[in-house]
GROMACS .gro file of N, CA and C in nm:
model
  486
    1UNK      N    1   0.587   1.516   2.451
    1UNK     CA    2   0.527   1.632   2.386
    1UNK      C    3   0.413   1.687   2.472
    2UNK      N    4   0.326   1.648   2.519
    2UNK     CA    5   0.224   1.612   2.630
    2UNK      C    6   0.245   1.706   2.731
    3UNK      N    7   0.375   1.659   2.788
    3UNK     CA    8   0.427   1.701   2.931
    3UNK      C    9   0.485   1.847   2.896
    4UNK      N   10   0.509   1.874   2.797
    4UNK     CA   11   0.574   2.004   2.772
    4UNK      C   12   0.512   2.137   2.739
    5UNK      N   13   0.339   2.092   2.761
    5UNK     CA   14   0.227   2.204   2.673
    5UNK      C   15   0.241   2.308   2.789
    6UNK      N   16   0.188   2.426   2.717
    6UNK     CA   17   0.168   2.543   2.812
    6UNK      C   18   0.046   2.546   2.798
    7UNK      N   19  -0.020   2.550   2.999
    7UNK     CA   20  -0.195   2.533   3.011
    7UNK      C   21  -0.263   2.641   2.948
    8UNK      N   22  -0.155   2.741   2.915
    8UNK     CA   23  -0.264   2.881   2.856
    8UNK      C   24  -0.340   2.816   2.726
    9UNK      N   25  -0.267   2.724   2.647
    9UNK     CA   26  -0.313   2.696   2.504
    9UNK      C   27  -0.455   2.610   2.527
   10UNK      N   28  -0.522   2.547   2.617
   10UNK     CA   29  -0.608   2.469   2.701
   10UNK      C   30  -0.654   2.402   2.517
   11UNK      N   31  -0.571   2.314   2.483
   11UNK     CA   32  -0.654   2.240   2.335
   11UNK      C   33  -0.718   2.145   2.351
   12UNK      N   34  -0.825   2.151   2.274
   12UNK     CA   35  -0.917   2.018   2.305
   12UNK      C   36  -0.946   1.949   2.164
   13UNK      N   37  -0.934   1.819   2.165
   13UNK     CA   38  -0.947   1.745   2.036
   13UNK      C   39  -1.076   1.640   2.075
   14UNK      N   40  -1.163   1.665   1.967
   14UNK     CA   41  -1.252   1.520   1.991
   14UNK      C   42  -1.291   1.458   1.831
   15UNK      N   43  -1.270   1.318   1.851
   15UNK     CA   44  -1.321   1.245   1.742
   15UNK      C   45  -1.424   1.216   1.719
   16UNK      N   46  -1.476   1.270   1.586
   16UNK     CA   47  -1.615   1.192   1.570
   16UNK      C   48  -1.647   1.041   1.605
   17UNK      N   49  -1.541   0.968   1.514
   17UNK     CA   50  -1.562   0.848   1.528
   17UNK      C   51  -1.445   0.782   1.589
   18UNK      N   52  -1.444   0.676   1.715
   18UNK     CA   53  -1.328   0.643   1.708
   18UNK      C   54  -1.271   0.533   1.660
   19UNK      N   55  -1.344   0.428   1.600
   19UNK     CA   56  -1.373   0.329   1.524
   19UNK      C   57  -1.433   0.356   1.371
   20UNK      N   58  -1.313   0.357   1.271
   20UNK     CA   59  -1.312   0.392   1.115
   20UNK      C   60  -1.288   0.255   1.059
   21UNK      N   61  -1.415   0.254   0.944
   21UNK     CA   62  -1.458   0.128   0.886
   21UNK      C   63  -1.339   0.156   0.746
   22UNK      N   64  -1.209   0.068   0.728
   22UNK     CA   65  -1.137   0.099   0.677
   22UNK      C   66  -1.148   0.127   0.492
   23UNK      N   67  -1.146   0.213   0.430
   23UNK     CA   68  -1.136   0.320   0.319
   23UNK      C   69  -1.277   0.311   0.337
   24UNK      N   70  -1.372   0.341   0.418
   24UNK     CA   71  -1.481   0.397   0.417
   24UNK      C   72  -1.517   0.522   0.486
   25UNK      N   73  -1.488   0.487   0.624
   25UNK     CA   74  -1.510   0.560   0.710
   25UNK      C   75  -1.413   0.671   0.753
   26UNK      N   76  -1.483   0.814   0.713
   26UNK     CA   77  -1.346   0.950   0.734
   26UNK      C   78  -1.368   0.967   0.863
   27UNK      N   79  -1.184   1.020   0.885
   27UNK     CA   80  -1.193   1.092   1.044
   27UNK      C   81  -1.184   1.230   1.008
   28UNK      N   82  -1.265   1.256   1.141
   28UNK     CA   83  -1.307   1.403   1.156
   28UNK      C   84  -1.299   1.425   1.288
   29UNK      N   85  -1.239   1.560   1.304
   29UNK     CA   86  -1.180   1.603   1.420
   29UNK      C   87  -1.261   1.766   1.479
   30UNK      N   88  -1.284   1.746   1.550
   30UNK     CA   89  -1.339   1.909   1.611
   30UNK      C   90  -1.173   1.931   1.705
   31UNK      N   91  -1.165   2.067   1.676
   31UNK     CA   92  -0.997   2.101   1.750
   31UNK      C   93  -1.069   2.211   1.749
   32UNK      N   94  -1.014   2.260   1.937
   32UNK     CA   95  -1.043   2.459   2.008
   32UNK      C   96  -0.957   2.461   2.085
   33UNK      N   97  -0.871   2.567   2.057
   33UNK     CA   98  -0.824   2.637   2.156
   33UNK      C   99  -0.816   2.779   2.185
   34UNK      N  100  -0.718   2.779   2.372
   34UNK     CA  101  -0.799   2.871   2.444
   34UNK      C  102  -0.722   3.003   2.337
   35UNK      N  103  -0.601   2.973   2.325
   35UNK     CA  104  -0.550   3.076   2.220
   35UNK      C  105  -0.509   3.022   2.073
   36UNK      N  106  -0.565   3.159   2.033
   36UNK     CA  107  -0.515   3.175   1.857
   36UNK      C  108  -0.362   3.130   1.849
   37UNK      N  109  -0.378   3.042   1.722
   37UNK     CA  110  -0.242   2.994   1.691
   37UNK      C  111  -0.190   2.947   1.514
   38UNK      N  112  -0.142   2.872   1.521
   38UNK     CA  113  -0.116   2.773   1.407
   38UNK      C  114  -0.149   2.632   1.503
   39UNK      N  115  -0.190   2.536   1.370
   39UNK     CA  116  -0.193   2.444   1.400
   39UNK      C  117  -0.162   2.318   1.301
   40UNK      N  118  -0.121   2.207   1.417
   40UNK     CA  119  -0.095   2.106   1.308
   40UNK      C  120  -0.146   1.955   1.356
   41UNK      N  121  -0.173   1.870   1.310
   41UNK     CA  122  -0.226   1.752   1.306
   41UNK      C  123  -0.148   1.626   1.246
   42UNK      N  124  -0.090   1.571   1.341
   42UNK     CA  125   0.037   1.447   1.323
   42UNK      C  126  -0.039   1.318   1.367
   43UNK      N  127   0.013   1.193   1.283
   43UNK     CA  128  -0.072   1.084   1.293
   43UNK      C  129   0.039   0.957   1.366
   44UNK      N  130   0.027   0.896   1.425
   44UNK     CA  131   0.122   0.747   1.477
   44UNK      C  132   0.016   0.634   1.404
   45UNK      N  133   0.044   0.616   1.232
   45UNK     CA  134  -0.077   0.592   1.202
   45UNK      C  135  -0.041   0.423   1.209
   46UNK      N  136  -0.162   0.322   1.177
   46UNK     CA  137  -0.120   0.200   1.193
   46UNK      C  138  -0.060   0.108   1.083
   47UNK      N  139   0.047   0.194   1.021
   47UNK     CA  140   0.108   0.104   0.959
   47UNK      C  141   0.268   0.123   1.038
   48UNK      N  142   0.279   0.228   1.117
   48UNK     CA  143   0.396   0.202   1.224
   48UNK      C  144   0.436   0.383   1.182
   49UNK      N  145   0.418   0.456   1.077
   49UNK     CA  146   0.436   0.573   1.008
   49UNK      C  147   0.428   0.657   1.109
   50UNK      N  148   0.495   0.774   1.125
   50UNK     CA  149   0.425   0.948   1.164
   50UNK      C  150   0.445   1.016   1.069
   51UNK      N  151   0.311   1.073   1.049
   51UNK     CA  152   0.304   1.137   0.942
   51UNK      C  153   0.225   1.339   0.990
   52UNK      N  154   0.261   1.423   0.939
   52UNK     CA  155   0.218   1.518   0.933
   52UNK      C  156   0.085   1.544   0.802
   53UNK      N  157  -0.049   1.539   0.854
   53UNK     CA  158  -0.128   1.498   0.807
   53UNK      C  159  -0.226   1.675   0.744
   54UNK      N  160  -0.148   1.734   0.858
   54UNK     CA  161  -0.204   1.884   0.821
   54UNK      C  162  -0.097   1.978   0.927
   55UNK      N  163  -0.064   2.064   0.856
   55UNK     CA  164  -0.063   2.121   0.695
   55UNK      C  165  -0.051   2.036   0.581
   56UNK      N  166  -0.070   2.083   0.504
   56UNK     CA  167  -0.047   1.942   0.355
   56UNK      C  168  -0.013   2.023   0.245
   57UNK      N  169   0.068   1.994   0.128
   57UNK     CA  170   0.081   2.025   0.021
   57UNK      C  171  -0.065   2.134  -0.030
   58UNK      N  172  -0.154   2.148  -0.026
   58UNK     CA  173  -0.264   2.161  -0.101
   58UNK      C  174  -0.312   2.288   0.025
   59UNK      N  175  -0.317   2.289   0.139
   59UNK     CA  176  -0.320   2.309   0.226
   59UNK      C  177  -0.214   2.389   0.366
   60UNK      N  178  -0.143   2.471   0.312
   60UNK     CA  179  -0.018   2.559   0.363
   60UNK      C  180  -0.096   2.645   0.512
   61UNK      N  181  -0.181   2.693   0.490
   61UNK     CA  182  -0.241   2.765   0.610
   61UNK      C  183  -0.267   2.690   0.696
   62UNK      N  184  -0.240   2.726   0.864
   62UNK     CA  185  -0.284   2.645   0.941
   62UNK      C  186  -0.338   2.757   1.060
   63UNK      N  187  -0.392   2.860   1.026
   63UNK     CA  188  -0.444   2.937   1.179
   63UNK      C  189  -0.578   2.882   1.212
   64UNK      N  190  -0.601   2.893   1.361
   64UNK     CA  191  -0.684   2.844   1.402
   64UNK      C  192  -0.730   3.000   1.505
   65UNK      N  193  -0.848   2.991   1.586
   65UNK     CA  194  -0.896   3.133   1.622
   65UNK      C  195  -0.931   3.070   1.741
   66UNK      N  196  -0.872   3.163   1.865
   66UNK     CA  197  -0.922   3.159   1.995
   66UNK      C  198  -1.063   3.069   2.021
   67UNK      N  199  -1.052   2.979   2.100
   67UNK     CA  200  -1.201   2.925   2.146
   67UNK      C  201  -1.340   2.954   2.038
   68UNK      N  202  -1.289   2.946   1.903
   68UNK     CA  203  -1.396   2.895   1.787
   68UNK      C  204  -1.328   2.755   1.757
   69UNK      N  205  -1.461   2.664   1.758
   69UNK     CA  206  -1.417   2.540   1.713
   69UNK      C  207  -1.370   2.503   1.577
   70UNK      N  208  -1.300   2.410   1.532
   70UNK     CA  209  -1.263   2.423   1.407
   70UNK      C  210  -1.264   2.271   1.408
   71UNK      N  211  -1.327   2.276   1.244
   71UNK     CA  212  -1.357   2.105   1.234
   71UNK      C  213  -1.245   2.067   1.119
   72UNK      N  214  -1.178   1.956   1.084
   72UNK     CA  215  -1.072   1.885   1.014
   72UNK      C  216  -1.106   1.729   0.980
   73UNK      N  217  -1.112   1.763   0.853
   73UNK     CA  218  -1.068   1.786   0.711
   73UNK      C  219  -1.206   1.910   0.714
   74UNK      N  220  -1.149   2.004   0.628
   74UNK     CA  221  -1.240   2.138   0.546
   74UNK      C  222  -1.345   2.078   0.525
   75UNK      N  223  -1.477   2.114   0.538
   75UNK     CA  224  -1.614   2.097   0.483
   75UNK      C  225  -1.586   2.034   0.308
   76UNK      N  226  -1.638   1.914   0.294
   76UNK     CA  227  -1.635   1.893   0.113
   76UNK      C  228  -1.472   1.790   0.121
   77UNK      N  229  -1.431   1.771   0.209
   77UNK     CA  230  -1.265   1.679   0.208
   77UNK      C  231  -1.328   1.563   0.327
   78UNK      N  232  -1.215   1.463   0.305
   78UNK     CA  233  -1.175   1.356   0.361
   78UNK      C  234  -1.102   1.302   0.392
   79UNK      N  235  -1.038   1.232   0.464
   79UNK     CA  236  -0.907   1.167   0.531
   79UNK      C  237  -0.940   1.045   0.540
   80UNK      N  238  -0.908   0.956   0.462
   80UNK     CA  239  -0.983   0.785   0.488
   80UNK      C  240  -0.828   0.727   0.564
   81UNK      N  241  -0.872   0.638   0.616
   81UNK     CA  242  -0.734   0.498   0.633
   81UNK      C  243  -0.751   0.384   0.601
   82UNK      N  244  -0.645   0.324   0.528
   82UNK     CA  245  -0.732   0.165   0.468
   82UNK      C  246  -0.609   0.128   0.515
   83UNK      N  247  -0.561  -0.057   0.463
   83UNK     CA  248  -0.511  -0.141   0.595
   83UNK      C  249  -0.334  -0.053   0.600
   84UNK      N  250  -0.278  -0.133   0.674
   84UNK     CA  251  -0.322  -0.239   0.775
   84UNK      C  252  -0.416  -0.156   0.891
   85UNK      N  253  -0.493  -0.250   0.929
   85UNK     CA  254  -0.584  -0.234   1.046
   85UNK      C  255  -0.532  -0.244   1.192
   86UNK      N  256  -0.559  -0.135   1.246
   86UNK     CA  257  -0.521  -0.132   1.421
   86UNK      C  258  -0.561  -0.075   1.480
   87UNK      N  259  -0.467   0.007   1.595
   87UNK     CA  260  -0.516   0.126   1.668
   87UNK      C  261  -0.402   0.261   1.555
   88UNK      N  262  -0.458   0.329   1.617
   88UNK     CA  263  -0.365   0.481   1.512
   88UNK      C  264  -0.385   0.556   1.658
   89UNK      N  265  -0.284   0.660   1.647
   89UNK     CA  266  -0.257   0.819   1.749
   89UNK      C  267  -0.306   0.909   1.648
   90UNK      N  268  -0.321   0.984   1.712
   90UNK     CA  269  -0.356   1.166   1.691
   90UNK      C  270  -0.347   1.252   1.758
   91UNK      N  271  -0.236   1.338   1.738
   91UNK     CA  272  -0.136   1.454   1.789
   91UNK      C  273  -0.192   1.557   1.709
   92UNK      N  274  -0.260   1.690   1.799
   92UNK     CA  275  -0.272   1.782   1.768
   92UNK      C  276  -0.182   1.910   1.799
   93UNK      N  277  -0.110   1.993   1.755
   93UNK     CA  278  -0.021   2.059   1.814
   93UNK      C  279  -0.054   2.213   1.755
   94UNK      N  280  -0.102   2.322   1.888
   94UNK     CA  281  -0.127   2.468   1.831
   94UNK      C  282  -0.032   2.534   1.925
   95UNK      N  283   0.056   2.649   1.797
   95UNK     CA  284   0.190   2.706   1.852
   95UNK      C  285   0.146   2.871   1.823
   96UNK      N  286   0.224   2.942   1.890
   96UNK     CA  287   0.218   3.073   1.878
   96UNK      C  288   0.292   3.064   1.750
   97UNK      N  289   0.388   3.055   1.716
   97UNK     CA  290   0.463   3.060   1.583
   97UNK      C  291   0.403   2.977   1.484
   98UNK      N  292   0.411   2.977   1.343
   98UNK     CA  293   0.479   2.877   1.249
   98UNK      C  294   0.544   2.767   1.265
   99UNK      N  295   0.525   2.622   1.216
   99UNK     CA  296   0.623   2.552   1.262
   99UNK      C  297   0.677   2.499   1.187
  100UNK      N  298   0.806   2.435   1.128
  100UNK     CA  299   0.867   2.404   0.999
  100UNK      C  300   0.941   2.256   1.025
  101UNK      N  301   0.830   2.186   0.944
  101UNK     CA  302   0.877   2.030   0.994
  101UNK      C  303   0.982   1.962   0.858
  102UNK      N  304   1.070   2.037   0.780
  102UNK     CA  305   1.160   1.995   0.721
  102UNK      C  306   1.300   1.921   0.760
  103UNK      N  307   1.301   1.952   0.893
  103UNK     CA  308   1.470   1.867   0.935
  103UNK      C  309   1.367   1.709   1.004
  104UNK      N  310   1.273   1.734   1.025
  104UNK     CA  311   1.152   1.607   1.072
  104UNK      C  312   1.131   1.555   0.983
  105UNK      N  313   1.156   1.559   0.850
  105UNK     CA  314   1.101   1.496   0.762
  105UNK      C  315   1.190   1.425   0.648
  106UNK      N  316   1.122   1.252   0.698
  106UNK     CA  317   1.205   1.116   0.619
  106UNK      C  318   1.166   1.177   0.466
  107UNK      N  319   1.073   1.149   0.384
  107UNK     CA  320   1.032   1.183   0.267
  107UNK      C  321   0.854   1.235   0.261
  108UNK      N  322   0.796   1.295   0.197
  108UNK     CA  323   0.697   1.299   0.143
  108UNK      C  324   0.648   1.174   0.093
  109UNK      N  325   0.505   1.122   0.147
  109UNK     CA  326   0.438   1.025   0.133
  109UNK      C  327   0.271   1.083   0.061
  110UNK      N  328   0.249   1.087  -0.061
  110UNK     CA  329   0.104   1.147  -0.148
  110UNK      C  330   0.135   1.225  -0.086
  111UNK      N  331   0.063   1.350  -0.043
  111UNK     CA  332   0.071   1.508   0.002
  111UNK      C  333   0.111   1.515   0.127
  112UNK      N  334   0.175   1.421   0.213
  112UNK     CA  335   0.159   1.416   0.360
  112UNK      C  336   0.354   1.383   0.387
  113UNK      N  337   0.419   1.470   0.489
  113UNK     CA  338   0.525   1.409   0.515
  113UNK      C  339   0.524   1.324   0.657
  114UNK      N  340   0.638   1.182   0.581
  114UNK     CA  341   0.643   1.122   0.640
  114UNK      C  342   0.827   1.181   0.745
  115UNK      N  343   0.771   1.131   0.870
  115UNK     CA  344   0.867   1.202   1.001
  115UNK      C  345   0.932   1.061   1.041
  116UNK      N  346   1.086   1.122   1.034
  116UNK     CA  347   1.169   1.049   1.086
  116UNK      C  348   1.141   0.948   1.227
  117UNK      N  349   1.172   0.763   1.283
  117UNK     CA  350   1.112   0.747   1.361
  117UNK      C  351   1.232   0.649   1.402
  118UNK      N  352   1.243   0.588   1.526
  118UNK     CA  353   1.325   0.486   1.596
  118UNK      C  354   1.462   0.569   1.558
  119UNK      N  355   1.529   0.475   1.533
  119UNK     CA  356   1.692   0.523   1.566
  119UNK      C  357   1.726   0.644   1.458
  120UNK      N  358   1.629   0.680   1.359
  120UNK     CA  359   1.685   0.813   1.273
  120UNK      C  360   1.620   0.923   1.350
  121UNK      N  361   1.601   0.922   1.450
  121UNK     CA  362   1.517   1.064   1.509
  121UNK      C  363   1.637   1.064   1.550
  122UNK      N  364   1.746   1.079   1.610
  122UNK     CA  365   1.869   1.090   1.666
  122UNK      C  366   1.939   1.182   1.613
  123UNK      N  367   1.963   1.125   1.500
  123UNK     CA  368   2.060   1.219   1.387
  123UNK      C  369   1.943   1.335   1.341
  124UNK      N  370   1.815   1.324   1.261
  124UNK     CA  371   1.783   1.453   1.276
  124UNK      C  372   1.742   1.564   1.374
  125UNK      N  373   1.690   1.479   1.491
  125UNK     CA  374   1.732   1.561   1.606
  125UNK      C  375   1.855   1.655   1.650
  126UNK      N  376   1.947   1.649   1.585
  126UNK     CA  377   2.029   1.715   1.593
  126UNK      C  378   1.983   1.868   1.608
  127UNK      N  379   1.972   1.887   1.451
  127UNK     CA  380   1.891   2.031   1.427
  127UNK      C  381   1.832   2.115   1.550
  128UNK      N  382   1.735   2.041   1.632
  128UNK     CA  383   1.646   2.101   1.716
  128UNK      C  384   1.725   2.167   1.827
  129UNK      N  385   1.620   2.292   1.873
  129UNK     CA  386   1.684   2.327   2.000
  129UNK      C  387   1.688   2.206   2.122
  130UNK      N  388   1.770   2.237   2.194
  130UNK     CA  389   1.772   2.146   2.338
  130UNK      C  390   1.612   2.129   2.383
  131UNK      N  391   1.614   1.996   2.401
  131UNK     CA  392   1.446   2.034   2.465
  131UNK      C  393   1.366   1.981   2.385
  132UNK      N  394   1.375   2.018   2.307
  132UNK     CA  395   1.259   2.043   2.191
  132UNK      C  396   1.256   1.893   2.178
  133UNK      N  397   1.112   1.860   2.109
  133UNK     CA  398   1.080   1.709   2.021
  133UNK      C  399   1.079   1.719   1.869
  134UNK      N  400   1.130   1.644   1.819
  134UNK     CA  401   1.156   1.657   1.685
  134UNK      C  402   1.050   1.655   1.627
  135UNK      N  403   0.913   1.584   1.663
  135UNK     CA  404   0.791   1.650   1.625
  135UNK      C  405   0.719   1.730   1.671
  136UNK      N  406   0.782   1.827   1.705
  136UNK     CA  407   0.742   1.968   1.725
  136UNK      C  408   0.784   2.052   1.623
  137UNK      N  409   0.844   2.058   1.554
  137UNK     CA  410   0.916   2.163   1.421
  137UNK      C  411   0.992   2.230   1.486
  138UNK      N  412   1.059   2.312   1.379
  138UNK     CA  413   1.121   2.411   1.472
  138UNK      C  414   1.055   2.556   1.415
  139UNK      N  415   1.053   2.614   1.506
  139UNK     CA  416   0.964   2.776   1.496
  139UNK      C  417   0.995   2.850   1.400
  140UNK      N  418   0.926   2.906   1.319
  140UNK     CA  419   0.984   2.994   1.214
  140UNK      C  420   0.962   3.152   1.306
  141UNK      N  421   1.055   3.215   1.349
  141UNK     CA  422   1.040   3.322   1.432
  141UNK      C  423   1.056   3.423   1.310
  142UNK      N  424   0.998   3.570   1.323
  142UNK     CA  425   0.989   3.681   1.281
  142UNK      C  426   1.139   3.694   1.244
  143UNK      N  427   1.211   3.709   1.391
  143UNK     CA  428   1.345   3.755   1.372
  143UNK      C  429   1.455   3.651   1.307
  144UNK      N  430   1.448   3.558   1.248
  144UNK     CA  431   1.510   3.469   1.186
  144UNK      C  432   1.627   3.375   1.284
  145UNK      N  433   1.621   3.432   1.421
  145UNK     CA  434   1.707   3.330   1.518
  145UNK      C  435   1.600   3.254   1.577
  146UNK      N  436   1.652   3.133   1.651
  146UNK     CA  437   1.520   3.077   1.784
  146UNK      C  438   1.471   3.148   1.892
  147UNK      N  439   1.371   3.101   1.893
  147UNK     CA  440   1.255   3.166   1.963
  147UNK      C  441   1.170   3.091   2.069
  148UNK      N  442   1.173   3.161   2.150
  148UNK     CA  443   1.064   3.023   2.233
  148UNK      C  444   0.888   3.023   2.177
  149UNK      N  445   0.898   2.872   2.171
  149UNK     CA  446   0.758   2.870   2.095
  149UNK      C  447   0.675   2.792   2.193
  150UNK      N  448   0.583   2.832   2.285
  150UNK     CA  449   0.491   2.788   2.374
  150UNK      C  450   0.400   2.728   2.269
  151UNK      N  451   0.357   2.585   2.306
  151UNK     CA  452   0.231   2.531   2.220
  151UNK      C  453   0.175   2.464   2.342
  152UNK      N  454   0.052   2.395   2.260
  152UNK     CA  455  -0.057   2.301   2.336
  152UNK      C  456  -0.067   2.188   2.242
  153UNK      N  457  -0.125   2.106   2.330
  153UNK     CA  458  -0.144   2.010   2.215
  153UNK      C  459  -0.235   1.897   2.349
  154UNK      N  460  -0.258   1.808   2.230
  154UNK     CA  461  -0.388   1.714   2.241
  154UNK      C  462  -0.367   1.593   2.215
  155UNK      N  463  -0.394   1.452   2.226
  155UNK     CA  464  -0.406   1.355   2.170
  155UNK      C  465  -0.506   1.245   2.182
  156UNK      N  466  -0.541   1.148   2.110
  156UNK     CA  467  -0.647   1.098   2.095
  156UNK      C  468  -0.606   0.956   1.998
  157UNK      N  469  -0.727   0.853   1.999
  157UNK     CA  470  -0.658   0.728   1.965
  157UNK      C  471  -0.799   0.656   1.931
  158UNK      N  472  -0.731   0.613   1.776
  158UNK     CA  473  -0.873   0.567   1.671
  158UNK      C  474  -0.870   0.444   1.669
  159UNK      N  475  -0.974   0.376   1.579
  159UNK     CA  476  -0.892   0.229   1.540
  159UNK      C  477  -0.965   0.242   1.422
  160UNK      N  478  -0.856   0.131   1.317
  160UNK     CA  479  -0.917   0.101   1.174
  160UNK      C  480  -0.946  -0.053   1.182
  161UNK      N  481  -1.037  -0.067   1.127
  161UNK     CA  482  -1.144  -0.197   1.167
  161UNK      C  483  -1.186  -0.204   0.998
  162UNK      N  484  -1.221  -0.313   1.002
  162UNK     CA  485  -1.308  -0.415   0.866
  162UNK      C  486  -1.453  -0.340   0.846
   0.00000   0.00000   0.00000
């Protein structure tokens, strides 16, 4: 996913903390990029899960604005992790389009979907254009066919601790 960004999107992710005292300690994310987009926030969290953590049920909008920083979870919210305890990923991904992570998605886990992983990414991979990563979505284009969807993206790596 990494290898596939376009440098125009130049995204930058930083963690407040990278060590979260588990169901205590929230993560909080500052995310900028160089261009306006949508954005989304996917977790490799440590119970082995990927989860799409934002957008969320509660939470459908995801624009973000040219080189203004934008902080995650909303002012007044939280994102805790309690066990199991490890290291966790954090995948930030900002697209010119919309992105529609329904053929990516094993079931809904509380407000958050959980994304197909090991040998079922195969079969729903299907869906996707050539190329594409199944956690990338696929683009909701204007014109209702595919579209090329240039994104950026970021990643970063926490741990949940005692």
């Amino acid at each position: 996913i990494l290898g596939g960004t376009s440098s125009d999107f130049g995204v930058r992710l930083e963690i407040e903390k990278t060590r979260l005292i588990a169901d205590i300690t929230p993560l909080r994310l500052r995310l900028t990029s160089a261009k306006a987009g949508h954005y989304y926030v996917l977790t490799h969290d440590t119970d082995g899960e990927v989860r799409v953590l934002f957008p969320d049920v509660w939470h459908p909008e995801s624009r973000i604005s040219a080189e203004q920083p934008l902080y995650w979870p909303a002012k007044g919210e939280e994102v805790k992790f309690g066990e199991p305890l490890g290291k966790a990923r954090i995948l930030v991904v900002v697209s010119e389009v919309p992105l529609d992570f329904k053929a990516a998605t094993k079931r809904m886990d509380q407000d958050w979907r959980l994304l197909f992983m090991g040998e079922d990414v195969k079969g729903a991979a299907a869906s996707q254009p050539i190329g594409r990563h199944l956690y990338l979505g696929l683009p909701k284009c204007s014109s209702g066919i595919n579209c090329e969807a240039p994104y950026g993206a970021a990643a970063a790596v926490f741990e949940v601790v005692k």
